[in-house]
Amino acid sequence: MIGTSTDDIHVAFWPWGLLLIVAGLYVVGVAALLAAGRREDARALAGFIPDCAVLVGRLARDQRISRPRRAVLWLVLAYLVFPLDLVPDFLPVAGQLDDAVLLGVALRILVHGGDVDLVRAAWPGPEASLTLVLRAAGLESNGTA
């Protein structure tokens, strides 16, 4: 080795170090829910974003929905699967909140306060997460549709 030392190597903390720390905290949060015996809550937290992407994908391909409304869903799907968000998805609560709000607006446009059964049939995740999505869309309040 000619004139190299570890002092010459510089790895930037931002954004990769911060990303690893936050991802680690997210994993610890899911693990803590599992350790506390709250398996359903852990599953809901870990799978919320993928469940939302599957829901929007299924609805966007549903021929019973008009083309303009499906176009809105395709835009939302692109936002959900794109790794860069307004609030990163790996932040335990805030990361899912922007996705839930955007999904809620899209679902409100989609069903115009009407047919919640389309959304229920397309939802792949747990009932607790579906309730959150429906409430964000204004399609359900206090457990009733």
CSV table of C-alpha atoms in Angstrom, one decimal:
chain,number,residue,atom,x,y,z
A,1,MET,CA,0.0,0.0,0.0
A,2,ILE,CA,1.5,3.2,-1.1
A,3,GLY,CA,0.6,6.2,1.0
A,4,THR,CA,-3.0,5.2,1.9
A,5,SER,CA,-4.5,5.2,5.4
A,6,THR,CA,-7.9,4.8,6.8
A,7,ASP,CA,-7.8,8.6,7.5
A,8,ASP,CA,-8.0,9.2,3.7
A,9,ILE,CA,-11.3,7.3,3.3
A,10,HIS,CA,-14.4,9.4,3.9
A,11,VAL,CA,-17.9,7.9,3.9
A,12,ALA,CA,-20.7,10.5,4.1
A,13,PHE,CA,-23.2,9.9,6.9
A,14,TRP,CA,-25.9,11.7,5.0
A,15,PRO,CA,-28.1,10.1,3.6
A,16,TRP,CA,-27.0,6.5,4.0
A,17,GLY,CA,-26.1,6.5,7.7
A,18,LEU,CA,-29.4,8.2,8.6
A,19,LEU,CA,-31.3,5.8,6.3
A,20,LEU,CA,-29.8,2.8,8.1
A,21,ILE,CA,-30.5,4.2,11.5
A,22,VAL,CA,-34.2,5.0,10.7
A,23,ALA,CA,-34.6,1.6,9.0
A,24,GLY,CA,-33.2,-0.1,12.1
A,25,LEU,CA,-35.6,1.8,14.3
A,26,TYR,CA,-38.5,0.7,12.1
A,27,VAL,CA,-37.4,-2.9,12.4
A,28,VAL,CA,-37.0,-2.5,16.1
A,29,GLY,CA,-40.6,-1.1,16.3
A,30,VAL,CA,-42.0,-4.0,14.4
A,31,ALA,CA,-40.0,-6.5,16.5
A,32,ALA,CA,-41.2,-4.7,19.7
A,33,LEU,CA,-44.8,-5.2,18.6
A,34,LEU,CA,-44.1,-8.9,18.0
A,35,ALA,CA,-42.4,-9.3,21.3
A,36,ALA,CA,-45.4,-7.6,23.1
A,37,GLY,CA,-47.7,-10.2,21.5
A,38,ARG,CA,-49.3,-7.7,19.1
A,39,ARG,CA,-48.7,-9.8,16.0
A,40,GLU,CA,-51.6,-8.2,14.1
A,41,ASP,CA,-50.3,-4.7,14.8
A,42,ALA,CA,-46.8,-5.7,13.7
A,43,ARG,CA,-48.1,-7.2,10.5
A,44,ALA,CA,-50.2,-4.1,9.8
A,45,LEU,CA,-47.3,-1.7,10.3
A,46,ALA,CA,-44.8,-3.8,8.3
A,47,GLY,CA,-47.2,-4.4,5.4
A,48,PHE,CA,-49.2,-1.1,5.2
A,49,ILE,CA,-47.3,0.4,2.2
A,50,PRO,CA,-47.2,-2.8,0.2
A,51,ASP,CA,-50.9,-3.4,1.0
A,52,CYS,CA,-51.8,0.1,-0.3
A,53,ALA,CA,-49.8,-0.5,-3.5
A,54,VAL,CA,-51.6,-3.8,-4.1
A,55,LEU,CA,-55.0,-2.1,-3.4
A,56,VAL,CA,-54.3,0.7,-5.8
A,57,GLY,CA,-52.9,-1.7,-8.5
A,58,ARG,CA,-56.0,-3.9,-8.3
A,59,LEU,CA,-58.4,-0.9,-8.4
A,60,ALA,CA,-56.4,0.7,-11.3
A,61,ARG,CA,-57.0,-2.5,-13.4
A,62,ASP,CA,-60.7,-2.8,-12.5
A,63,GLN,CA,-62.7,-2.2,-15.7
A,64,ARG,CA,-65.7,-1.1,-13.7
A,65,ILE,CA,-63.9,2.1,-12.8
A,66,SER,CA,-63.8,4.9,-15.4
A,67,ARG,CA,-60.6,5.7,-17.2
A,68,PRO,CA,-60.1,9.1,-15.6
A,69,ARG,CA,-60.5,7.7,-12.1
A,70,ARG,CA,-58.1,4.8,-13.0
A,71,ALA,CA,-55.6,7.3,-14.2
A,72,VAL,CA,-55.6,9.0,-10.8
A,73,LEU,CA,-55.0,5.6,-9.3
A,74,TRP,CA,-52.1,4.9,-11.6
A,75,LEU,CA,-50.5,8.2,-10.4
A,76,VAL,CA,-51.0,7.3,-6.8
A,77,LEU,CA,-49.6,3.8,-7.4
A,78,ALA,CA,-46.5,5.5,-9.0
A,79,TYR,CA,-46.1,7.6,-5.9
A,80,LEU,CA,-46.5,4.7,-3.5
A,81,VAL,CA,-43.9,2.5,-5.2
A,82,PHE,CA,-41.4,5.4,-5.9
A,83,PRO,CA,-38.7,5.2,-3.3
A,84,LEU,CA,-38.6,9.0,-2.7
A,85,ASP,CA,-41.6,10.5,-1.0
A,86,LEU,CA,-42.4,13.8,0.7
A,87,VAL,CA,-42.1,11.9,4.0
A,88,PRO,CA,-39.9,8.7,3.6
A,89,ASP,CA,-41.8,5.5,4.2
A,90,PHE,CA,-39.3,4.0,6.6
A,91,LEU,CA,-40.3,6.6,9.3
A,92,PRO,CA,-42.7,4.5,11.4
A,93,VAL,CA,-45.7,6.7,11.6
A,94,ALA,CA,-45.1,9.9,9.6
A,95,GLY,CA,-43.8,7.8,6.6
A,96,GLN,CA,-47.1,6.0,6.2
A,97,LEU,CA,-49.2,9.1,7.0
A,98,ASP,CA,-48.5,10.9,3.7
A,99,ASP,CA,-49.3,7.7,1.8
A,100,ALA,CA,-52.5,7.2,3.7
A,101,VAL,CA,-53.6,10.7,3.1
A,102,LEU,CA,-52.8,10.5,-0.6
A,103,LEU,CA,-54.5,7.2,-0.8
A,104,GLY,CA,-57.5,8.5,1.0
A,105,VAL,CA,-57.9,11.4,-1.4
A,106,ALA,CA,-57.6,9.0,-4.4
A,107,LEU,CA,-60.2,6.6,-2.9
A,108,ARG,CA,-62.6,9.5,-2.2
A,109,ILE,CA,-62.3,10.6,-5.8
A,110,LEU,CA,-62.7,7.0,-6.9
A,111,VAL,CA,-65.9,6.1,-5.1
A,112,HIS,CA,-67.4,9.5,-4.6
A,113,GLY,CA,-68.7,8.5,-1.2
A,114,GLY,CA,-70.4,5.5,-2.7
A,115,ASP,CA,-69.3,1.9,-3.2
A,116,VAL,CA,-66.9,0.9,-0.5
A,117,ASP,CA,-67.3,-2.8,-1.5
A,118,LEU,CA,-64.9,-2.3,-4.4
A,119,VAL,CA,-62.3,-1.1,-1.9
A,120,ARG,CA,-63.0,-3.9,0.6
A,121,ALA,CA,-62.8,-6.6,-2.1
A,122,ALA,CA,-59.5,-5.3,-3.3
A,123,TRP,CA,-57.8,-4.8,0.1
A,124,PRO,CA,-55.1,-7.5,0.7
A,125,GLY,CA,-54.2,-6.7,4.3
A,126,PRO,CA,-55.6,-6.9,7.8
A,127,GLU,CA,-58.9,-5.4,8.7
A,128,ALA,CA,-57.3,-2.8,11.0
A,129,SER,CA,-55.3,-1.3,8.2
A,130,LEU,CA,-58.4,-1.3,5.9
A,131,THR,CA,-60.3,0.6,8.6
A,132,LEU,CA,-57.5,3.2,8.7
A,133,VAL,CA,-57.6,3.6,4.9
A,134,LEU,CA,-61.4,3.9,4.8
A,135,ARG,CA,-61.3,6.5,7.6
A,136,ALA,CA,-58.6,8.5,5.8
A,137,ALA,CA,-60.8,8.4,2.7
A,138,GLY,CA,-63.8,9.6,4.6
A,139,LEU,CA,-65.6,6.4,3.7
A,140,GLU,CA,-66.0,5.1,7.2
A,141,SER,CA,-66.4,6.7,10.6
A,142,ASN,CA,-66.7,5.1,14.0
A,143,GLY,CA,-66.6,1.6,12.5
A,144,THR,CA,-69.5,2.0,10.1
A,145,ALA,CA,-69.4,2.5,6.4
